[in-house]
mmCIF file of C-alpha atoms in Angstrom:
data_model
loop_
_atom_site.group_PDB
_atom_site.id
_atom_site.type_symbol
_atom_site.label_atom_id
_atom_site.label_comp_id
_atom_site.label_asym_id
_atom_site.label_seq_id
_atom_site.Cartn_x
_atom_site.Cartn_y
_atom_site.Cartn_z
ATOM 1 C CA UNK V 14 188.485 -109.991 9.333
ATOM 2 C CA UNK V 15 188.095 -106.980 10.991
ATOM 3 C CA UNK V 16 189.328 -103.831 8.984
ATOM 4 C CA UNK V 17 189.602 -100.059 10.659
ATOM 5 C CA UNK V 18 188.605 -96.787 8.330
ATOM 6 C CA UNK V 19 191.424 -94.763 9.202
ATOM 7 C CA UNK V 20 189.350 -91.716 8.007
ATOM 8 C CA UNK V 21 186.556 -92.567 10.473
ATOM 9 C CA UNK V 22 189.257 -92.185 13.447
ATOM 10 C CA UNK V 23 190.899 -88.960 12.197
ATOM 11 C CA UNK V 24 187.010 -87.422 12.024
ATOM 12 C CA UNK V 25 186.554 -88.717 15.735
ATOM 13 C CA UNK V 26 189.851 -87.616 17.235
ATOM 14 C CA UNK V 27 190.193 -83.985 15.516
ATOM 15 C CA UNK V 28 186.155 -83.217 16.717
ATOM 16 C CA UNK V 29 187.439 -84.395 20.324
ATOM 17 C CA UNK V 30 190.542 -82.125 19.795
ATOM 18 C CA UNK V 31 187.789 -79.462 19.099
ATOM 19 C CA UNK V 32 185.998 -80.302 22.119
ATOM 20 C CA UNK V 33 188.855 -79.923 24.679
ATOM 21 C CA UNK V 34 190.392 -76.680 23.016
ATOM 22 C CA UNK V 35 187.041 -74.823 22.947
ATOM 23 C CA UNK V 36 184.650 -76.247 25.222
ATOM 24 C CA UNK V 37 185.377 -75.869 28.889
ATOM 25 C CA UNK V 38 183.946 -77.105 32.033
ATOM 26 C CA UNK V 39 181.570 -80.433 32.381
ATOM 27 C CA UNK V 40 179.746 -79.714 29.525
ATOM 28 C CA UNK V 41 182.886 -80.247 27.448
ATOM 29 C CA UNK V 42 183.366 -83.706 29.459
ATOM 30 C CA UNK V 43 180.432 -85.113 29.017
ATOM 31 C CA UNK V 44 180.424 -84.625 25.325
ATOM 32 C CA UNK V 45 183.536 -85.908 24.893
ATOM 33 C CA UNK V 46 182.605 -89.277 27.051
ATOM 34 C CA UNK V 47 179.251 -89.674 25.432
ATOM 35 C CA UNK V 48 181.645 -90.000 22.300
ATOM 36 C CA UNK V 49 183.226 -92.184 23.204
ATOM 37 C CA UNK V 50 180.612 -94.084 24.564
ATOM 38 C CA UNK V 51 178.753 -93.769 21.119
ATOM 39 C CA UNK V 52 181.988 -95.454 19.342
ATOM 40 C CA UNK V 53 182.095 -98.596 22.211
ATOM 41 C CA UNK V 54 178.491 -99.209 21.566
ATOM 42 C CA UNK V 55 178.628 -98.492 17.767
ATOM 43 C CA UNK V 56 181.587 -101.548 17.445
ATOM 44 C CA UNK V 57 180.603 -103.334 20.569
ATOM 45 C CA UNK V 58 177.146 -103.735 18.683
ATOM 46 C CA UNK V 59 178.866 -104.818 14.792
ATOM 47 C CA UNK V 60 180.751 -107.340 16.652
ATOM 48 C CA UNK V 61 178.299 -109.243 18.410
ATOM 49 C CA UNK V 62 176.136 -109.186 15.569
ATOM 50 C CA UNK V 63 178.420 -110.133 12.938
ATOM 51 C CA UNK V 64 177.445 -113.670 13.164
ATOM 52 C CA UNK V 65 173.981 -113.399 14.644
ATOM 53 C CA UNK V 66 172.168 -113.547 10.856
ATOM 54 C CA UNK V 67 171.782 -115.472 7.650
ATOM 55 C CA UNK V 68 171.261 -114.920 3.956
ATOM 56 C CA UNK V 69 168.941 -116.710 1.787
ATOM 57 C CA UNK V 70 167.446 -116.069 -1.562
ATOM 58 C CA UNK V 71 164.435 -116.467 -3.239
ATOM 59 C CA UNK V 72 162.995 -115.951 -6.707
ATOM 60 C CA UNK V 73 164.196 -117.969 -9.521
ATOM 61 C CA UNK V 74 162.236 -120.280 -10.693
ATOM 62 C CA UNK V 75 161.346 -122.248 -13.750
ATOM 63 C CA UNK V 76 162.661 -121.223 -17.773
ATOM 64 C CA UNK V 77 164.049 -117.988 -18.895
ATOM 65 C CA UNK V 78 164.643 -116.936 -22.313
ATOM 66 C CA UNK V 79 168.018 -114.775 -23.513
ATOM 67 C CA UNK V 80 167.083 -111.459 -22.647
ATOM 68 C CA UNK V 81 163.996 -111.700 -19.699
ATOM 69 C CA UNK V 82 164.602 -109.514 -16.791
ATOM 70 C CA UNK V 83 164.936 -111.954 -13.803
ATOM 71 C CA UNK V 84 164.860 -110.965 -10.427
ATOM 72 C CA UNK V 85 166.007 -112.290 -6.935
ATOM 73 C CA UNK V 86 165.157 -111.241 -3.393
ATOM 74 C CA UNK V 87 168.295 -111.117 -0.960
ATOM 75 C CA UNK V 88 166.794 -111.577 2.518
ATOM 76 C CA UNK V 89 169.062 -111.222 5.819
ATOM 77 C CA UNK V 90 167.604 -112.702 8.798
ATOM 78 C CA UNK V 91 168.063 -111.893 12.556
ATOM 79 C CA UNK V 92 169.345 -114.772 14.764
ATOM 80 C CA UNK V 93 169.560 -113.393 18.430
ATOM 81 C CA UNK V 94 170.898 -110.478 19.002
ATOM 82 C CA UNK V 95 171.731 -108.274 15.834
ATOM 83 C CA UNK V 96 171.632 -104.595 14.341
ATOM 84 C CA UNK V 97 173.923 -103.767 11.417
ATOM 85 C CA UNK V 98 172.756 -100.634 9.906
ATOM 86 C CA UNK V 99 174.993 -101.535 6.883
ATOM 87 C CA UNK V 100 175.494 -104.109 4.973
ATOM 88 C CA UNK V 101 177.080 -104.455 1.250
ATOM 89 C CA UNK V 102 176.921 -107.834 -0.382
ATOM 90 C CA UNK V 103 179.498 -108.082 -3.729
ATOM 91 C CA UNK V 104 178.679 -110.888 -5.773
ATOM 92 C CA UNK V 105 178.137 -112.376 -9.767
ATOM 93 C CA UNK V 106 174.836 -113.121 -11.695
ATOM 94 C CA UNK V 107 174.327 -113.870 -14.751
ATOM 95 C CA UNK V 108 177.384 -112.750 -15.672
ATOM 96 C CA UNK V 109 177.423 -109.441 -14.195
ATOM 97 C CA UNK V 110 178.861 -108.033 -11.347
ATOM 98 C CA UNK V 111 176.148 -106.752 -8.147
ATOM 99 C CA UNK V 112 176.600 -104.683 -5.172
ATOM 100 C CA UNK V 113 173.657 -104.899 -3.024
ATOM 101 C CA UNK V 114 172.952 -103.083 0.174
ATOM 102 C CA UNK V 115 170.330 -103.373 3.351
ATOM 103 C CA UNK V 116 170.171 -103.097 6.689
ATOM 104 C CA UNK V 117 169.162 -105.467 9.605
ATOM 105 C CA UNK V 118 167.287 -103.591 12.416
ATOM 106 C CA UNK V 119 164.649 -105.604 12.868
ATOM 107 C CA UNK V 120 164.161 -108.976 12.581
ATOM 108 C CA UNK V 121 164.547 -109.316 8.466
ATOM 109 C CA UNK V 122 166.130 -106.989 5.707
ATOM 110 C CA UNK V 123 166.118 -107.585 1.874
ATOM 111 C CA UNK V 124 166.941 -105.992 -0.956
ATOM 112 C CA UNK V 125 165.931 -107.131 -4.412
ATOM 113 C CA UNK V 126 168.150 -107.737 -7.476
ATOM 114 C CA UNK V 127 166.786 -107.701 -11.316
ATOM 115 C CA UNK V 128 169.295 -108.281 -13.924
ATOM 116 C CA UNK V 129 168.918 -109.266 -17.676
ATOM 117 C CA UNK V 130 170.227 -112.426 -19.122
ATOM 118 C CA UNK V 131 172.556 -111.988 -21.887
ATOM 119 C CA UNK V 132 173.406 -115.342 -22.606
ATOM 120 C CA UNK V 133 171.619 -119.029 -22.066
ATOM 121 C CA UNK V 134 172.806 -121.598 -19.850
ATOM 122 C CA UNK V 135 172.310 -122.199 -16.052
ATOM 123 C CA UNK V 136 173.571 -119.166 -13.831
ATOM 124 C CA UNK V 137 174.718 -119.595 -10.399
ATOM 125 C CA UNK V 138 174.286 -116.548 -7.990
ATOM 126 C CA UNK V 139 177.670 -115.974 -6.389
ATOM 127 C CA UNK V 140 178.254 -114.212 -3.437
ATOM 128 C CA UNK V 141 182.403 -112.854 -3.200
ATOM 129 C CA UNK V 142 181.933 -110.712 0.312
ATOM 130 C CA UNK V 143 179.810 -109.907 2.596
ATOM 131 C CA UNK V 144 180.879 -106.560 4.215
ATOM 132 C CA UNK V 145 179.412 -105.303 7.701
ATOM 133 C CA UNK V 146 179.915 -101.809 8.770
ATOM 134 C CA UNK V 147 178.867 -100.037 12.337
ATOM 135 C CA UNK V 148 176.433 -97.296 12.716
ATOM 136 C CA UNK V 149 179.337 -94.529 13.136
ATOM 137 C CA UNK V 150 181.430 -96.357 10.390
ATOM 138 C CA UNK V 151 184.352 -96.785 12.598
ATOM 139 C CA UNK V 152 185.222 -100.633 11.696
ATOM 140 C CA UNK V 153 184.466 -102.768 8.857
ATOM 141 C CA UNK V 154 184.032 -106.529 8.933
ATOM 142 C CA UNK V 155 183.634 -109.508 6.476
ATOM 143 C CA UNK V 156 181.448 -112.259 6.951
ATOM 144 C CA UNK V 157 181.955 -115.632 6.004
ATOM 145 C CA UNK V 158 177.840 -116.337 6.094
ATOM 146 C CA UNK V 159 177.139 -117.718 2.997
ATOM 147 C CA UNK V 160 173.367 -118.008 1.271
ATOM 148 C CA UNK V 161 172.418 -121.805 -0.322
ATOM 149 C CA UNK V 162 172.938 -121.837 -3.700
ATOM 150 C CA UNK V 163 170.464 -119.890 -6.356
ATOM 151 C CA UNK V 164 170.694 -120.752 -10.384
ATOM 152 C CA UNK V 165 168.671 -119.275 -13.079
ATOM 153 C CA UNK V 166 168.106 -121.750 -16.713
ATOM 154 C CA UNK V 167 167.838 -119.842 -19.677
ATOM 155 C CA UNK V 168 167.167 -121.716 -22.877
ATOM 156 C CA UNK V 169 169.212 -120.949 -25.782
ATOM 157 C CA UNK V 170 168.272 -118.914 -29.035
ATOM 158 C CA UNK V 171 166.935 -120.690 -32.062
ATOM 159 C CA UNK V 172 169.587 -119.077 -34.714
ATOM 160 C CA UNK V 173 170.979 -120.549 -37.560
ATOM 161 C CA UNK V 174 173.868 -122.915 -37.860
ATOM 162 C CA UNK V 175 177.439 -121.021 -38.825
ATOM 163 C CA UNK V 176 179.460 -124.380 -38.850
ATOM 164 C CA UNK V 177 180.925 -126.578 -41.347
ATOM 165 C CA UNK V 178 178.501 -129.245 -43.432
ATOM 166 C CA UNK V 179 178.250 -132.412 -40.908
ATOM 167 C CA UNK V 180 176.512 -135.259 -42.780
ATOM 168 C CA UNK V 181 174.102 -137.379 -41.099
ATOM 169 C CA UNK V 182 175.449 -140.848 -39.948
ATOM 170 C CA UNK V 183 173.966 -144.146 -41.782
ATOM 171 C CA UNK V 184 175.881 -146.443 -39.795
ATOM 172 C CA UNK V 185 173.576 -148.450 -38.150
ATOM 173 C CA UNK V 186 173.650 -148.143 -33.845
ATOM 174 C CA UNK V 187 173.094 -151.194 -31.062
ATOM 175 C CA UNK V 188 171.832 -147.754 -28.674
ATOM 176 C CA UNK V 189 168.794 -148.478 -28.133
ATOM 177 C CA UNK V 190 168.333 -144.530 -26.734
ATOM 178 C CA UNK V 191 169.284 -143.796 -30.262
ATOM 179 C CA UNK V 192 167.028 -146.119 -32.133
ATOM 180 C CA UNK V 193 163.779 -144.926 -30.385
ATOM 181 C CA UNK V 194 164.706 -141.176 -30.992
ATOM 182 C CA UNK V 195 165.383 -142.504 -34.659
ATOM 183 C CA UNK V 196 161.814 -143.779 -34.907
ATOM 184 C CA UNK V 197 160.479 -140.874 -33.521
ATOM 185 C CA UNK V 198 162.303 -138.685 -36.113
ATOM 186 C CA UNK V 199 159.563 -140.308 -39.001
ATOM 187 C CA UNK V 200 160.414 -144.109 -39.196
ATOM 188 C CA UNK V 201 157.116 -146.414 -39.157
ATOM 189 C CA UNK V 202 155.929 -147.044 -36.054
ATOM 190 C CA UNK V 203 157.588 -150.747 -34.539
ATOM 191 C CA UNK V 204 159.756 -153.058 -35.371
ATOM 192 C CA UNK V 205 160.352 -156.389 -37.328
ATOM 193 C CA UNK V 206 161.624 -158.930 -35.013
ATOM 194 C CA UNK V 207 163.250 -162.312 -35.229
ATOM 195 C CA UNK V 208 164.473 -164.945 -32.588
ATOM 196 C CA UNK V 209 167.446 -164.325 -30.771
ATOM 197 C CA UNK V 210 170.601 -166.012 -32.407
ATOM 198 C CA UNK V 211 174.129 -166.764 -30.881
ATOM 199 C CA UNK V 212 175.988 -163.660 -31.135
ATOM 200 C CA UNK V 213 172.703 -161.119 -31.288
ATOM 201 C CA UNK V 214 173.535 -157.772 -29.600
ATOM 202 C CA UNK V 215 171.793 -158.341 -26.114
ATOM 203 C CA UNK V 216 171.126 -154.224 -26.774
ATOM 204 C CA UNK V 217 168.372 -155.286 -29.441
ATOM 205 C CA UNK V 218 166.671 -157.600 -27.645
ATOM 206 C CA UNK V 219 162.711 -156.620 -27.003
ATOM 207 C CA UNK V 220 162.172 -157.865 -23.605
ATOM 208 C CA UNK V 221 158.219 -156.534 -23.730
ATOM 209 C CA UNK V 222 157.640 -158.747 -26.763
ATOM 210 C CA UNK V 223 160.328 -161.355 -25.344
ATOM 211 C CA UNK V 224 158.336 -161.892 -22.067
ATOM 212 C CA UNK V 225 154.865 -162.009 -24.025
ATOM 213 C CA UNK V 226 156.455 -164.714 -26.543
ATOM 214 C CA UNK V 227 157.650 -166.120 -24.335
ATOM 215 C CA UNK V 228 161.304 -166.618 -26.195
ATOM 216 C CA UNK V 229 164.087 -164.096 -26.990
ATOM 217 C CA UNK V 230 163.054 -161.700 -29.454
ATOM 218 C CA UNK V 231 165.900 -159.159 -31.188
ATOM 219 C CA UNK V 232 164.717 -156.425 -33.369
ATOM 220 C CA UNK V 233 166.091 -157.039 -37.237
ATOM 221 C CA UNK V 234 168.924 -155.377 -38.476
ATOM 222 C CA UNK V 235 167.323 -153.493 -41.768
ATOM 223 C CA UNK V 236 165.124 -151.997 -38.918
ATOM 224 C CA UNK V 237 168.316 -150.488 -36.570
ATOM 225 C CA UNK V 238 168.606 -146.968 -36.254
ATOM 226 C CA UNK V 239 171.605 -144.875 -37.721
ATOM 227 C CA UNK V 240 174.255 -144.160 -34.877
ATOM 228 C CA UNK V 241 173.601 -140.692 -33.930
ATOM 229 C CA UNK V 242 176.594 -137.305 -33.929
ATOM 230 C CA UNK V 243 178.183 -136.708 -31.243
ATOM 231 C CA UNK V 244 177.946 -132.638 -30.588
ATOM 232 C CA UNK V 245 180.882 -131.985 -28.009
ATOM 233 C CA UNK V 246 180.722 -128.627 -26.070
ATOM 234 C CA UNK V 247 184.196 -127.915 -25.338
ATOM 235 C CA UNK V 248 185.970 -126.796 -21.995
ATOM 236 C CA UNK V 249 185.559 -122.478 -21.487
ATOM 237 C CA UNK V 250 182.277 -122.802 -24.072
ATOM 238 C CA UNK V 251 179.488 -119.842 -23.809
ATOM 239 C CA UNK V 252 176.035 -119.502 -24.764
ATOM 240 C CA UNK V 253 176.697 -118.569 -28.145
ATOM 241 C CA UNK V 254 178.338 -122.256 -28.519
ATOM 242 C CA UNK V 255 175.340 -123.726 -26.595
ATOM 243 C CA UNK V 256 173.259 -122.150 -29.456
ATOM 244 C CA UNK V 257 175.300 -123.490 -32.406
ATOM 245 C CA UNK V 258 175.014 -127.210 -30.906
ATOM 246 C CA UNK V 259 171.291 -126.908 -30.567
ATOM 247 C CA UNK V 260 171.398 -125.096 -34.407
ATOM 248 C CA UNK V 261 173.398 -128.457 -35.550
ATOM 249 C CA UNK V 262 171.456 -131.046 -33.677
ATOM 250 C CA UNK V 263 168.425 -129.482 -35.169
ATOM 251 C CA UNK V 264 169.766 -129.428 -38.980
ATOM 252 C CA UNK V 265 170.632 -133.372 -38.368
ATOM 253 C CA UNK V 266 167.229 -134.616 -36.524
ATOM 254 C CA UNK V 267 165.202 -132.366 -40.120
ATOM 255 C CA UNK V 268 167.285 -134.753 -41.935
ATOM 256 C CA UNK V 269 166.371 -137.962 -40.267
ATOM 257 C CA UNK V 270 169.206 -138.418 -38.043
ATOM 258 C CA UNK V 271 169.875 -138.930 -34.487
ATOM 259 C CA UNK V 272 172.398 -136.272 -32.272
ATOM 260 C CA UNK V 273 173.898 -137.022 -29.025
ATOM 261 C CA UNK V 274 174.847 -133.350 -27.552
ATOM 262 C CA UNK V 275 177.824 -133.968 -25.155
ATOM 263 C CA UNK V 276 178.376 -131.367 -22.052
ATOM 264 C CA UNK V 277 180.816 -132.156 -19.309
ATOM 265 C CA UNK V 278 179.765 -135.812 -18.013
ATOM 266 C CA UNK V 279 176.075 -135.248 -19.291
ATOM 267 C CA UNK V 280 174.885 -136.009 -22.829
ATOM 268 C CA UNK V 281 171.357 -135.774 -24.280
ATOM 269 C CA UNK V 282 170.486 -137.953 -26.989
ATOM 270 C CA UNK V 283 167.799 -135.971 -29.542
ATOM 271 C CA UNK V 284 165.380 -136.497 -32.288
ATOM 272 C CA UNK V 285 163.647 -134.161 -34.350
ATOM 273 C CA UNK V 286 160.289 -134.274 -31.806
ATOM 274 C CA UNK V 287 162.709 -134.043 -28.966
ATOM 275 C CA UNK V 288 164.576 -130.765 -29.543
ATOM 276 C CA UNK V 289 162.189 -128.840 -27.240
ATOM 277 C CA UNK V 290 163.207 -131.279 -24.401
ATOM 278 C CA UNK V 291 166.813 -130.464 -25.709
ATOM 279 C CA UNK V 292 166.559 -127.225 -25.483
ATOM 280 C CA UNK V 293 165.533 -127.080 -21.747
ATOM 281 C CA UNK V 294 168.694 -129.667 -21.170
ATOM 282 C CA UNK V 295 170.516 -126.890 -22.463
ATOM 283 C CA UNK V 296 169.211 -124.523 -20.335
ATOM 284 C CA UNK V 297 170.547 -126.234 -17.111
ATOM 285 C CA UNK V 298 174.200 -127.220 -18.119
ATOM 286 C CA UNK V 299 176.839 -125.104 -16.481
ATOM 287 C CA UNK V 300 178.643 -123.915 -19.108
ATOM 288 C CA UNK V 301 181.323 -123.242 -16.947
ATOM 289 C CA UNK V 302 182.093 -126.698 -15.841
ATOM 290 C CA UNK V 303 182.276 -128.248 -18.634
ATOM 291 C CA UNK V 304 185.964 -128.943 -18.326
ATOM 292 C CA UNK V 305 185.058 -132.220 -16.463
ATOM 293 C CA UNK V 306 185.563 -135.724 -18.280
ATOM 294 C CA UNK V 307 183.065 -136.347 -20.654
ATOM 295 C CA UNK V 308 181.069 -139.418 -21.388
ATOM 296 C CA UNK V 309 182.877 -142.310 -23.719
ATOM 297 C CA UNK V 310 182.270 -141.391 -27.043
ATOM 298 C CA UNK V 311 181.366 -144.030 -29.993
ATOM 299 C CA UNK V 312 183.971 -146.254 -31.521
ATOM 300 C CA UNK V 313 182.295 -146.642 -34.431
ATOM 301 C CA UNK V 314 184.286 -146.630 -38.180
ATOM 302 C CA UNK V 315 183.229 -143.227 -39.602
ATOM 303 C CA UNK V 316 182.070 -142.195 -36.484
ATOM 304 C CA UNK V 317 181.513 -137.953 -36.971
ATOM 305 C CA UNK V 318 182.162 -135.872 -33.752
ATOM 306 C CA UNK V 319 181.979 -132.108 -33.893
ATOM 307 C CA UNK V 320 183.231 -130.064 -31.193
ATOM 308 C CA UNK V 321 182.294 -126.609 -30.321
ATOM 309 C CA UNK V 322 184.718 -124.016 -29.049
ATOM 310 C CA UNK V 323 184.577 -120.517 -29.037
ATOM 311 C CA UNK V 324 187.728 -120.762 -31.309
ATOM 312 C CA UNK V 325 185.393 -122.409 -34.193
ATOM 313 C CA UNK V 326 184.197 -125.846 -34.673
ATOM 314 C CA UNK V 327 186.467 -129.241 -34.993
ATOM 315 C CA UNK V 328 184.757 -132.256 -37.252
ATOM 316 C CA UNK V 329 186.629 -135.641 -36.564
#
C-alpha cells in the first residue's frame, strides 16, 4: 500500500512557487528540474526496492528467568537492487509494544532490541508493519516481508501457592507415566510382580521382566501408584497462573503425590524430582493459545481437577 505525506508535497510545491516568483532566468530552471528530478529518483528508488530485502532475527536462545533483559538483533538484508534510507518496523515482544528503525544502504542494516520480561511463558516476536519511506519523505509504503518466527522461554517464579487446599489423590492409577513419577517421588525402588491374569490391565504389564521370564508379568496392585491431579490452565491464562500451577504441583509431589499440569493439548505429568523439568515445560507453553482442546482428562470416581484462571481457581 502505497500512502502519500500530504505535508511532504505542500513543502515541495510552495519552495517551487518560491523558485519561479524570485528566481529568474536558467538558473531558476534548472533548480526547479533538478527538483523534480530529486523527487522521481527519491520514489522511483522506494519502489523498486520495496521488495528487494528480507528480515530475519537472531538472538534468543536457551532459558530466561522473569525479569532478565533479553535482546534480539533485527537484520534487513539487500536482495538486488535496494536503498531505503528509512525503515520503521512496529511490532510486540514480550508483551510490549517496539518501534524499531534502520536503514538499508548497503548490503545489511540492523538494529537491536533489549526488552525485560515481565512475565514467564514462551514469547513470540510479532511484527504488525513494516513501513518504508523515501529519502525526501515524499511516499510511504508497507511491506508485507515478514521475518521467521522468534520466541523467547522464560521459566516461571517459584512463589507460594494462593489457592484453595487440594488433597493428594490415593486412588490408585493404570498410567504407567504416573506410576514411575510416583516412585520417583520416594517409593522403594521396583516393583512386586505376579503373572498376568484374565482381565489384568495390559497398562501394568512389565514387558522388560515379561520378555526375560519369558511369561506375562503385571506389576501388583498394593504396588500401583496414586492417580495423579489434573492442574488445568484455563483459556486467556498469564504468567502469574503459570506460577500458581507450578506452586500447586509442587505442594502435591512434597506430599507424595503425582500432578498432571494440563496446557492447551499438552500436559506434563510431574513428580517431586521432576519439577525442574516442569518448570522448563512451563517455560515454552504459549500462554496465549491455550484456548485449544485439551487432552481427555481422567474418569476416575473422586477424580480432583483444579483449574486456573485469572478469575481464581475452580476444584471439581
Amino acid at each position: 500500500m502505497m500512502k502519500l505525506s500530504i505535508a511532504g508535497w505542500i513543502e515541495a510545491l510552495l519552495f517551487a512557487g518560491m523558485v519561479l516568483l524570485y528566481i529568474s532566468g536558467e538558473s531558476g530552471c534548472i533548480l526547479v528540474y533538478s527538483i523534480a528530478l530529486a523527487a522521481a529518483l527519491s520514489i522511483i528508488t522506494c519502489v523498486v526496492s520495496r521488495r528487494h530485502f528480507s528480515i530475519s532475527c537472531t538472538g534468543c536462545s536457551g532459558l530466561y528467568n522473569v525479569g532478565d533483559r533479553i535482546s534480539v538483533e533485527l537484520s534487513l538484508t539487500a536482495r538486488g537492487f535496494c536503498i531505503l534510507p528509512f525503515v520503521t518496523v512496529n511490532g510486540r515482544f514480550l508483551g510490549q509494544p517496539f518501534t524499531a528503525r534502520c536503514c538499508v544502504l548497503g548490503r545489511r542494516g540492523s538494529v537491536k532490541l533489549t526488552l525485560r520480561a515481565a512475565e514467564c511463558g514462551l514469547s513470540r516476536l510479532e511484527i504488525d508493519e513494516v513501513i518504508l519511506r523515501d529519502l525526501l519523505g515524499i511516499i510511504y509504503l508497507k511491506s508485507d516481508i515478514r521475518p521467521e518466527p522468534v520466541t523467547a522461554a522464560i521459566m516461571p517464579r517459584v512463589v507460594g501457592y494462593t489457592g484453595p487446599e487440594v488433597p493428594v489423590n490415593l486412588i490408585p492409577s493404570d498410567n504407567d507415566e504416573e506410576a514411575a513419577q510416583s516412585l520417583m517421588t520416594g517409593g522403594t525402588p521396583g516393583y512386586d510382580h505376579r503373572e498376568y491374569e484374565k482381565g489384568d490391565s495390559l497398562r501394568r504389564i512389565n514387558y522388560k521382566l515379561s520378555a526375560k521370564k519369558h511369561a506375562l508379568y503385571v506389576r501388583k496392585d498394593e504396588n500401583l501408584a496414586a492417580e495423579s491431579v489434573d492442574i488445568v490452565i484455563a483459556p486467556g491464562s498469564d504468567g502469574n497462573c503459570a506460577e500458581q500451577a507450578f506452586a500447586l504441583a509442587g505442594k502435591l509431589t512434597a506430599a507424595g503425590g503425582t500432578a498432571r499440569v494440563i496446557c492447551g493439548t499438552d500436559s506434563f505429568t510431574a513428580g517431586y524430582s521432576s519439577l525442574t523439568k516442569l518448570r522448563e515445560w512451563l517455560a515454552f507453553r504459549d500462554l496465549s493459545s491455550v484456548g485449544n482442546a485439551a487432552p481427555p482428562r481422567s474418569e476416575a470416581i473422586m477424580h480432583t481437577t483444579v483449574t486456573i484462571s485469572p478469575t481464581g481457581f475452580v476444584v471439581t
